[in-house]
Amino acid sequence: MIIYKTAEEIELMREAALVVSKTLGEVAKILKPGITGLQLDKIAEECIRDQGAIPGFLGLYDFPKTLCISPNTEVVHGIPNDKPFESGDIVSVDCGAILNGFYGDHAYTFEVGEVAEEIKQLLKITKECLYKGIEATHGGNRLSDIGFAIQQHAEAHGYGVVRELVGHGLGRTMHEEPHVPNYGKRGRGKKIKNGLTIAIEPMINMGTEKIKHLSDGWSILTADGLSSAHFEHDVAVVDGKPDILSTFDYIYEALGQK
Ligand code: MG
Ligand code: MG
């Protein structure tokens, strides 16, 4: 069952989402060659707790850390470790926080140092896919129109759209109905209505859409060893239109991009 939120609940969710946005901004400030995932994780946990919130991933389904950190060929769900990032890496950082009893959950794929042009292009298109999905999240559309928009854009550039992992409803629990796949046919599934709150999160691979699981029980990798990118926003439907609850502005500010 989809749990539609009231206007008041959506504002509480916006606050939770912004805890994550600010935390990703702090990550952006320090993510450079030589930094490790464990260092990012520590900063992120402190940042979340300093805002009066609780890390949303820590302990969820027994996940051991605050951040999911997935570099290069890892798609999502990587566990932070002590291996320093190197120039040329890309790093998906996914973060969750609980505030006001609601979850925020969003993600950004960062460039470390100098990244190859073809990888930059993968990041650009994956971020565009996220916004194409968000644009499709409006009254008059159905849920599958989101995935349709994402898939069209990714495949037009020859990329693979991961099938096994999908976006999701978000609220007082981290994963609510509905599933929000990043692929699909037009006009299927439930109608998009006011009060819908979802995390839209395209996971786009440079090569095959196929994935494999690492033996740590968490990390997901591309099957062909090519790079993968991941961007995620929390979105509510208000007055028939998408309202993005999270923001990348703190990241852009930290990176000097705004
Ligand atoms: Mg996430
Ligand atoms: Mg999510």
PDB file of C-alpha atoms and ligand atoms in Angstrom:
ATOM      1  CA  MET A   1       0.000   0.000   0.000  1.00  0.00           C
ATOM      2  CA  ILE A   2       1.325   3.455  -0.881  1.00  0.00           C
ATOM      3  CA  ILE A   3       1.328   5.836   2.109  1.00  0.00           C
ATOM      4  CA  TYR A   4       0.486   9.285   0.784  1.00  0.00           C
ATOM      5  CA  LYS A   5       1.788  12.140   2.937  1.00  0.00           C
ATOM      6  CA  THR A   6       0.045  15.320   4.083  1.00  0.00           C
ATOM      7  CA  ALA A   7       1.522  18.754   3.373  1.00  0.00           C
ATOM      8  CA  GLU A   8       2.790  18.868   6.972  1.00  0.00           C
ATOM      9  CA  GLU A   9       4.442  15.471   6.665  1.00  0.00           C
ATOM     10  CA  ILE A  10       6.113  16.521   3.417  1.00  0.00           C
ATOM     11  CA  GLU A  11       7.665  19.516   5.191  1.00  0.00           C
ATOM     12  CA  LEU A  12       9.000  17.211   7.923  1.00  0.00           C
ATOM     13  CA  MET A  13      10.424  14.969   5.201  1.00  0.00           C
ATOM     14  CA  ARG A  14      12.076  17.955   3.546  1.00  0.00           C
ATOM     15  CA  GLU A  15      13.927  18.638   6.808  1.00  0.00           C
ATOM     16  CA  ALA A  16      15.102  15.020   6.936  1.00  0.00           C
ATOM     17  CA  ALA A  17      16.209  15.164   3.303  1.00  0.00           C
ATOM     18  CA  LEU A  18      18.161  18.367   3.940  1.00  0.00           C
ATOM     19  CA  VAL A  19      20.088  16.697   6.775  1.00  0.00           C
ATOM     20  CA  VAL A  20      21.385  14.309   4.129  1.00  0.00           C
ATOM     21  CA  SER A  21      21.991  17.111   1.614  1.00  0.00           C
ATOM     22  CA  LYS A  22      24.144  18.989   4.119  1.00  0.00           C
ATOM     23  CA  THR A  23      26.004  15.794   4.998  1.00  0.00           C
ATOM     24  CA  LEU A  24      26.810  15.130   1.337  1.00  0.00           C
ATOM     25  CA  GLY A  25      28.043  18.734   1.182  1.00  0.00           C
ATOM     26  CA  GLU A  26      30.497  17.946   4.000  1.00  0.00           C
ATOM     27  CA  VAL A  27      31.594  14.815   2.149  1.00  0.00           C
ATOM     28  CA  ALA A  28      32.181  16.923  -0.973  1.00  0.00           C
ATOM     29  CA  LYS A  29      34.492  19.237   0.978  1.00  0.00           C
ATOM     30  CA  ILE A  30      36.941  16.491   1.957  1.00  0.00           C
ATOM     31  CA  LEU A  31      36.670  13.878  -0.802  1.00  0.00           C
ATOM     32  CA  LYS A  32      40.098  14.105  -2.440  1.00  0.00           C
ATOM     33  CA  PRO A  33      42.848  11.662  -3.453  1.00  0.00           C
ATOM     34  CA  GLY A  34      44.215   9.993  -0.305  1.00  0.00           C
ATOM     35  CA  ILE A  35      40.967  10.164   1.692  1.00  0.00           C
ATOM     36  CA  THR A  36      39.352   6.856   2.669  1.00  0.00           C
ATOM     37  CA  GLY A  37      35.750   5.779   2.834  1.00  0.00           C
ATOM     38  CA  LEU A  38      36.073   5.266   6.586  1.00  0.00           C
ATOM     39  CA  GLN A  39      37.112   8.905   6.992  1.00  0.00           C
ATOM     40  CA  LEU A  40      34.082  10.032   4.978  1.00  0.00           C
ATOM     41  CA  ASP A  41      31.843   7.785   7.048  1.00  0.00           C
ATOM     42  CA  LYS A  42      33.052   9.294  10.320  1.00  0.00           C
ATOM     43  CA  ILE A  43      32.505  12.872   9.103  1.00  0.00           C
ATOM     44  CA  ALA A  44      29.055  11.931   7.818  1.00  0.00           C
ATOM     45  CA  GLU A  45      27.946  10.338  11.080  1.00  0.00           C
ATOM     46  CA  GLU A  46      29.117  13.392  13.046  1.00  0.00           C
ATOM     47  CA  CYS A  47      27.386  15.755  10.635  1.00  0.00           C
ATOM     48  CA  ILE A  48      24.092  13.858  10.902  1.00  0.00           C
ATOM     49  CA  ARG A  49      24.204  13.685  14.699  1.00  0.00           C
ATOM     50  CA  ASP A  50      25.202  17.388  14.953  1.00  0.00           C
ATOM     51  CA  GLN A  51      21.926  18.176  13.164  1.00  0.00           C
ATOM     52  CA  GLY A  52      19.954  16.254  15.789  1.00  0.00           C
ATOM     53  CA  ALA A  53      19.284  13.392  13.400  1.00  0.00           C
ATOM     54  CA  ILE A  54      20.141   9.695  13.393  1.00  0.00           C
ATOM     55  CA  PRO A  55      22.089   7.860  10.679  1.00  0.00           C
ATOM     56  CA  GLY A  56      19.458   6.073   8.613  1.00  0.00           C
ATOM     57  CA  PHE A  57      21.564   3.241   7.187  1.00  0.00           C
ATOM     58  CA  LEU A  58      23.566   2.304  10.301  1.00  0.00           C
ATOM     59  CA  GLY A  59      22.076  -0.975  11.494  1.00  0.00           C
ATOM     60  CA  LEU A  60      19.324  -0.971   8.858  1.00  0.00           C
ATOM     61  CA  TYR A  61      19.112  -4.563   7.605  1.00  0.00           C
ATOM     62  CA  ASP A  62      22.334  -4.912   9.684  1.00  0.00           C
ATOM     63  CA  PHE A  63      24.311  -2.548   7.425  1.00  0.00           C
ATOM     64  CA  PRO A  64      27.451  -1.663   9.448  1.00  0.00           C
ATOM     65  CA  LYS A  65      28.077   1.976   8.487  1.00  0.00           C
ATOM     66  CA  THR A  66      26.504   5.404   7.972  1.00  0.00           C
ATOM     67  CA  LEU A  67      27.324   5.712   4.268  1.00  0.00           C
ATOM     68  CA  CYS A  68      27.188   3.347   1.334  1.00  0.00           C
ATOM     69  CA  ILE A  69      30.368   4.103  -0.606  1.00  0.00           C
ATOM     70  CA  SER A  70      30.647   2.510  -4.031  1.00  0.00           C
ATOM     71  CA  PRO A  71      33.662   3.465  -6.153  1.00  0.00           C
ATOM     72  CA  ASN A  72      34.155   2.925  -9.883  1.00  0.00           C
ATOM     73  CA  THR A  73      32.789  -0.489 -10.856  1.00  0.00           C
ATOM     74  CA  GLU A  74      30.702  -0.797  -7.686  1.00  0.00           C
ATOM     75  CA  VAL A  75      27.079   0.096  -8.357  1.00  0.00           C
ATOM     76  CA  VAL A  76      25.701   0.605  -4.816  1.00  0.00           C
ATOM     77  CA  HIS A  77      25.798  -0.726  -1.227  1.00  0.00           C
ATOM     78  CA  GLY A  78      29.584  -0.629  -0.835  1.00  0.00           C
ATOM     79  CA  ILE A  79      30.866  -0.712   2.742  1.00  0.00           C
ATOM     80  CA  PRO A  80      33.303   2.108   3.624  1.00  0.00           C
ATOM     81  CA  ASN A  81      36.882   0.825   3.999  1.00  0.00           C
ATOM     82  CA  ASP A  82      40.433   2.103   4.551  1.00  0.00           C
ATOM     83  CA  LYS A  83      41.564   2.063   0.902  1.00  0.00           C
ATOM     84  CA  PRO A  84      42.457   5.637  -0.143  1.00  0.00           C
ATOM     85  CA  PHE A  85      40.681   7.072  -3.167  1.00  0.00           C
ATOM     86  CA  GLU A  86      42.895   7.931  -6.133  1.00  0.00           C
ATOM     87  CA  SER A  87      42.733  10.583  -8.792  1.00  0.00           C
ATOM     88  CA  GLY A  88      40.527   9.275 -11.602  1.00  0.00           C
ATOM     89  CA  ASP A  89      38.126   7.449  -9.289  1.00  0.00           C
ATOM     90  CA  ILE A  90      34.421   8.081  -9.191  1.00  0.00           C
ATOM     91  CA  VAL A  91      32.671   7.442  -5.896  1.00  0.00           C
ATOM     92  CA  SER A  92      28.953   6.993  -5.298  1.00  0.00           C
ATOM     93  CA  VAL A  93      28.122   8.168  -1.785  1.00  0.00           C
ATOM     94  CA  ASP A  94      24.634   7.229  -0.594  1.00  0.00           C
ATOM     95  CA  CYS A  95      23.434   8.561   2.746  1.00  0.00           C
ATOM     96  CA  GLY A  96      20.335   8.212   4.892  1.00  0.00           C
ATOM     97  CA  ALA A  97      19.183  10.078   7.987  1.00  0.00           C
ATOM     98  CA  ILE A  98      16.163  10.017  10.260  1.00  0.00           C
ATOM     99  CA  LEU A  99      14.699  13.299  11.513  1.00  0.00           C
ATOM    100  CA  ASN A 100      11.159  14.001  12.723  1.00  0.00           C
ATOM    101  CA  GLY A 101      10.523  10.273  12.407  1.00  0.00           C
ATOM    102  CA  PHE A 102      11.066  10.407   8.635  1.00  0.00           C
ATOM    103  CA  TYR A 103      13.888   9.194   6.417  1.00  0.00           C
ATOM    104  CA  GLY A 104      15.955  11.236   4.030  1.00  0.00           C
ATOM    105  CA  ASP A 105      17.875   9.163   1.478  1.00  0.00           C
ATOM    106  CA  HIS A 106      19.957  10.498  -1.321  1.00  0.00           C
ATOM    107  CA  ALA A 107      23.148   9.987  -3.219  1.00  0.00           C
ATOM    108  CA  TYR A 108      25.720  11.633  -5.450  1.00  0.00           C
ATOM    109  CA  THR A 109      28.569  10.249  -7.522  1.00  0.00           C
ATOM    110  CA  PHE A 110      31.688  12.353  -7.013  1.00  0.00           C
ATOM    111  CA  GLU A 111      34.770  12.740  -9.184  1.00  0.00           C
ATOM    112  CA  VAL A 112      38.123  12.364  -7.438  1.00  0.00           C
ATOM    113  CA  GLY A 113      40.937  14.405  -8.992  1.00  0.00           C
ATOM    114  CA  GLU A 114      41.128  14.125 -12.776  1.00  0.00           C
ATOM    115  CA  VAL A 115      38.522  11.807 -14.245  1.00  0.00           C
ATOM    116  CA  ALA A 116      38.520  10.513 -17.840  1.00  0.00           C
ATOM    117  CA  GLU A 117      36.164  12.237 -20.267  1.00  0.00           C
ATOM    118  CA  GLU A 118      34.118   9.097 -20.960  1.00  0.00           C
ATOM    119  CA  ILE A 119      33.516   8.654 -17.232  1.00  0.00           C
ATOM    120  CA  LYS A 120      32.538  12.300 -16.843  1.00  0.00           C
ATOM    121  CA  GLN A 121      30.007  11.708 -19.599  1.00  0.00           C
ATOM    122  CA  LEU A 122      28.554   8.720 -17.704  1.00  0.00           C
ATOM    123  CA  LEU A 123      28.089  10.940 -14.635  1.00  0.00           C
ATOM    124  CA  LYS A 124      26.517  13.735 -16.682  1.00  0.00           C
ATOM    125  CA  ILE A 125      24.029  11.448 -18.381  1.00  0.00           C
ATOM    126  CA  THR A 126      23.152   9.597 -15.160  1.00  0.00           C
ATOM    127  CA  LYS A 127      22.395  12.896 -13.433  1.00  0.00           C
ATOM    128  CA  GLU A 128      20.301  13.928 -16.426  1.00  0.00           C
ATOM    129  CA  CYS A 129      18.466  10.593 -16.107  1.00  0.00           C
ATOM    130  CA  LEU A 130      17.607  11.487 -12.512  1.00  0.00           C
ATOM    131  CA  TYR A 131      16.085  14.797 -13.588  1.00  0.00           C
ATOM    132  CA  LYS A 132      14.249  13.181 -16.525  1.00  0.00           C
ATOM    133  CA  GLY A 133      12.707  10.801 -13.994  1.00  0.00           C
ATOM    134  CA  ILE A 134      11.781  13.668 -11.700  1.00  0.00           C
ATOM    135  CA  GLU A 135      10.194  15.616 -14.585  1.00  0.00           C
ATOM    136  CA  ALA A 136       7.991  12.592 -15.287  1.00  0.00           C
ATOM    137  CA  THR A 137       6.796  12.487 -11.652  1.00  0.00           C
ATOM    138  CA  HIS A 138       3.615  14.507 -12.133  1.00  0.00           C
ATOM    139  CA  GLY A 139      -0.133  14.148 -12.044  1.00  0.00           C
ATOM    140  CA  GLY A 140      -1.548  12.604 -15.213  1.00  0.00           C
ATOM    141  CA  ASN A 141       1.403  10.217 -15.465  1.00  0.00           C
ATOM    142  CA  ARG A 142       1.705   6.711 -14.058  1.00  0.00           C
ATOM    143  CA  LEU A 143       4.573   5.290 -12.054  1.00  0.00           C
ATOM    144  CA  SER A 144       6.199   3.481 -14.976  1.00  0.00           C
ATOM    145  CA  ASP A 145       6.538   6.777 -16.855  1.00  0.00           C
ATOM    146  CA  ILE A 146       9.383   7.630 -14.462  1.00  0.00           C
ATOM    147  CA  GLY A 147      11.392   4.555 -15.392  1.00  0.00           C
ATOM    148  CA  PHE A 148      10.498   4.958 -19.052  1.00  0.00           C
ATOM    149  CA  ALA A 149      12.015   8.457 -19.078  1.00  0.00           C
ATOM    150  CA  ILE A 150      15.175   7.288 -17.320  1.00  0.00           C
ATOM    151  CA  GLN A 151      15.680   4.229 -19.517  1.00  0.00           C
ATOM    152  CA  GLN A 152      15.137   6.158 -22.764  1.00  0.00           C
ATOM    153  CA  HIS A 153      17.812   8.672 -21.889  1.00  0.00           C
ATOM    154  CA  ALA A 154      20.361   6.138 -20.615  1.00  0.00           C
ATOM    155  CA  GLU A 155      19.974   3.729 -23.511  1.00  0.00           C
ATOM    156  CA  ALA A 156      20.108   6.563 -26.063  1.00  0.00           C
ATOM    157  CA  HIS A 157      23.708   6.942 -24.874  1.00  0.00           C
ATOM    158  CA  GLY A 158      24.425   3.214 -25.020  1.00  0.00           C
ATOM    159  CA  TYR A 159      24.422   2.703 -21.260  1.00  0.00           C
ATOM    160  CA  GLY A 160      22.971  -0.175 -19.231  1.00  0.00           C
ATOM    161  CA  VAL A 161      20.128   0.399 -16.752  1.00  0.00           C
ATOM    162  CA  VAL A 162      20.445  -1.790 -13.662  1.00  0.00           C
ATOM    163  CA  ARG A 163      17.296  -3.877 -13.229  1.00  0.00           C
ATOM    164  CA  GLU A 164      17.714  -5.606  -9.844  1.00  0.00           C
ATOM    165  CA  LEU A 165      17.862  -2.403  -7.777  1.00  0.00           C
ATOM    166  CA  VAL A 166      15.193   0.266  -7.928  1.00  0.00           C
ATOM    167  CA  GLY A 167      13.968   3.510  -6.408  1.00  0.00           C
ATOM    168  CA  HIS A 168      11.293   3.327  -3.747  1.00  0.00           C
ATOM    169  CA  GLY A 169       8.650   4.985  -1.654  1.00  0.00           C
ATOM    170  CA  LEU A 170      10.104   6.875   1.299  1.00  0.00           C
ATOM    171  CA  GLY A 171       8.598   7.959   4.602  1.00  0.00           C
ATOM    172  CA  ARG A 172       8.592   6.687   8.165  1.00  0.00           C
ATOM    173  CA  THR A 173      10.371   3.649   6.793  1.00  0.00           C
ATOM    174  CA  MET A 174      13.271   3.661   4.398  1.00  0.00           C
ATOM    175  CA  HIS A 175      11.664   1.430   1.796  1.00  0.00           C
ATOM    176  CA  GLU A 176       7.944   1.819   1.270  1.00  0.00           C
ATOM    177  CA  GLU A 177       5.755   1.038  -1.659  1.00  0.00           C
ATOM    178  CA  PRO A 178       5.904   1.651  -4.533  1.00  0.00           C
ATOM    179  CA  HIS A 179       8.955   0.243  -6.284  1.00  0.00           C
ATOM    180  CA  VAL A 180      10.276   2.855  -8.698  1.00  0.00           C
ATOM    181  CA  PRO A 181      12.266   0.993 -11.366  1.00  0.00           C
ATOM    182  CA  ASN A 182      14.645   2.900 -13.616  1.00  0.00           C
ATOM    183  CA  TYR A 183      13.218   1.173 -16.677  1.00  0.00           C
ATOM    184  CA  GLY A 184       9.770   0.420 -17.976  1.00  0.00           C
ATOM    185  CA  LYS A 185       7.023   0.920 -20.517  1.00  0.00           C
ATOM    186  CA  ARG A 186       4.874   4.030 -20.689  1.00  0.00           C
ATOM    187  CA  GLY A 187       1.590   4.295 -18.827  1.00  0.00           C
ATOM    188  CA  ARG A 188       1.770   1.317 -16.468  1.00  0.00           C
ATOM    189  CA  GLY A 189       1.241   1.061 -12.729  1.00  0.00           C
ATOM    190  CA  LYS A 190      -0.552   3.383 -10.345  1.00  0.00           C
ATOM    191  CA  LYS A 191      -1.438   6.976 -11.215  1.00  0.00           C
ATOM    192  CA  ILE A 192       0.912   9.554  -9.737  1.00  0.00           C
ATOM    193  CA  LYS A 193      -1.001  11.511  -7.102  1.00  0.00           C
ATOM    194  CA  ASN A 194      -0.407  14.329  -4.630  1.00  0.00           C
ATOM    195  CA  GLY A 195       1.299  13.174  -1.443  1.00  0.00           C
ATOM    196  CA  LEU A 196       3.396  10.506  -3.163  1.00  0.00           C
ATOM    197  CA  THR A 197       6.924  10.595  -1.702  1.00  0.00           C
ATOM    198  CA  ILE A 198       9.614   8.600  -3.476  1.00  0.00           C
ATOM    199  CA  ALA A 199      13.358   8.255  -3.794  1.00  0.00           C
ATOM    200  CA  ILE A 200      14.307   8.288  -7.481  1.00  0.00           C
ATOM    201  CA  GLU A 201      17.761   6.788  -8.013  1.00  0.00           C
ATOM    202  CA  PRO A 202      19.012   5.773 -11.440  1.00  0.00           C
ATOM    203  CA  MET A 203      21.916   3.323 -11.339  1.00  0.00           C
ATOM    204  CA  ILE A 204      23.475   3.484 -14.795  1.00  0.00           C
ATOM    205  CA  ASN A 205      26.332   1.345 -16.091  1.00  0.00           C
ATOM    206  CA  MET A 206      28.746   2.287 -18.826  1.00  0.00           C
ATOM    207  CA  GLY A 207      28.417  -1.204 -20.268  1.00  0.00           C
ATOM    208  CA  THR A 208      26.135  -4.084 -19.478  1.00  0.00           C
ATOM    209  CA  GLU A 209      23.155  -3.649 -17.140  1.00  0.00           C
ATOM    210  CA  LYS A 210      24.149  -6.943 -15.497  1.00  0.00           C
ATOM    211  CA  ILE A 211      25.516  -6.925 -11.967  1.00  0.00           C
ATOM    212  CA  LYS A 212      27.213  -9.308  -9.569  1.00  0.00           C
ATOM    213  CA  HIS A 213      27.389  -9.522  -5.791  1.00  0.00           C
ATOM    214  CA  LEU A 214      30.608  -9.262  -3.819  1.00  0.00           C
ATOM    215  CA  SER A 215      31.237 -11.871  -1.137  1.00  0.00           C
ATOM    216  CA  ASP A 216      30.876  -9.258   1.657  1.00  0.00           C
ATOM    217  CA  GLY A 217      27.126  -9.728   1.245  1.00  0.00           C
ATOM    218  CA  TRP A 218      26.567  -6.063   0.402  1.00  0.00           C
ATOM    219  CA  SER A 219      28.566  -4.583  -2.458  1.00  0.00           C
ATOM    220  CA  ILE A 220      27.051  -4.785  -5.931  1.00  0.00           C
ATOM    221  CA  LEU A 221      29.420  -4.562  -8.909  1.00  0.00           C
ATOM    222  CA  THR A 222      29.011  -4.324 -12.652  1.00  0.00           C
ATOM    223  CA  ALA A 223      29.330  -7.762 -14.245  1.00  0.00           C
ATOM    224  CA  ASP A 224      31.692  -6.491 -16.965  1.00  0.00           C
ATOM    225  CA  GLY A 225      33.998  -4.455 -14.719  1.00  0.00           C
ATOM    226  CA  LEU A 226      33.075  -1.123 -16.322  1.00  0.00           C
ATOM    227  CA  SER A 227      32.105   1.960 -14.306  1.00  0.00           C
ATOM    228  CA  SER A 228      28.713   2.684 -12.810  1.00  0.00           C
ATOM    229  CA  ALA A 229      27.086   5.906 -11.601  1.00  0.00           C
ATOM    230  CA  HIS A 230      24.268   6.646  -9.155  1.00  0.00           C
ATOM    231  CA  PHE A 231      22.368   9.822  -8.286  1.00  0.00           C
ATOM    232  CA  GLU A 232      19.356   9.998  -5.976  1.00  0.00           C
ATOM    233  CA  HIS A 233      16.839  12.639  -4.898  1.00  0.00           C
ATOM    234  CA  ASP A 234      13.815  12.537  -2.604  1.00  0.00           C
ATOM    235  CA  VAL A 235      10.728  13.802  -4.406  1.00  0.00           C
ATOM    236  CA  ALA A 236       7.166  14.611  -3.286  1.00  0.00           C
ATOM    237  CA  VAL A 237       4.222  15.277  -5.553  1.00  0.00           C
ATOM    238  CA  VAL A 238       2.613  18.599  -4.616  1.00  0.00           C
ATOM    239  CA  ASP A 239      -0.123  20.294  -6.659  1.00  0.00           C
ATOM    240  CA  GLY A 240       0.400  17.677  -9.338  1.00  0.00           C
ATOM    241  CA  LYS A 241       4.067  18.565  -9.754  1.00  0.00           C
ATOM    242  CA  PRO A 242       7.371  17.131  -8.501  1.00  0.00           C
ATOM    243  CA  ASP A 243       8.837  18.919  -5.486  1.00  0.00           C
ATOM    244  CA  ILE A 244      12.486  17.910  -4.894  1.00  0.00           C
ATOM    245  CA  LEU A 245      12.940  17.674  -1.115  1.00  0.00           C
ATOM    246  CA  SER A 246      16.700  17.120  -1.215  1.00  0.00           C
ATOM    247  CA  THR A 247      19.246  19.370  -2.914  1.00  0.00           C
ATOM    248  CA  PHE A 248      22.695  19.077  -4.431  1.00  0.00           C
ATOM    249  CA  ASP A 249      23.344  22.781  -3.716  1.00  0.00           C
ATOM    250  CA  TYR A 250      25.575  22.060  -0.700  1.00  0.00           C
ATOM    251  CA  ILE A 251      27.685  19.796  -2.896  1.00  0.00           C
ATOM    252  CA  TYR A 252      27.912  22.371  -5.685  1.00  0.00           C
ATOM    253  CA  GLU A 253      28.867  25.030  -3.165  1.00  0.00           C
ATOM    254  CA  ALA A 254      31.608  22.804  -1.700  1.00  0.00           C
ATOM    255  CA  LEU A 255      32.918  22.022  -5.188  1.00  0.00           C
ATOM    256  CA  GLY A 256      32.832  25.660  -6.248  1.00  0.00           C
ATOM    257  CA  GLN A 257      30.330  24.866  -8.966  1.00  0.00           C
ATOM    258  CA  LYS A 258      27.797  27.504  -7.881  1.00  0.00           C
TER     259      LYS A 258
HETATM  260 MG    MG B   1      20.026   6.001  -1.168  1.00  0.00          MG
HETATM  261 MG    MG B   2      17.146   4.964  -1.957  1.00  0.00          MG
END
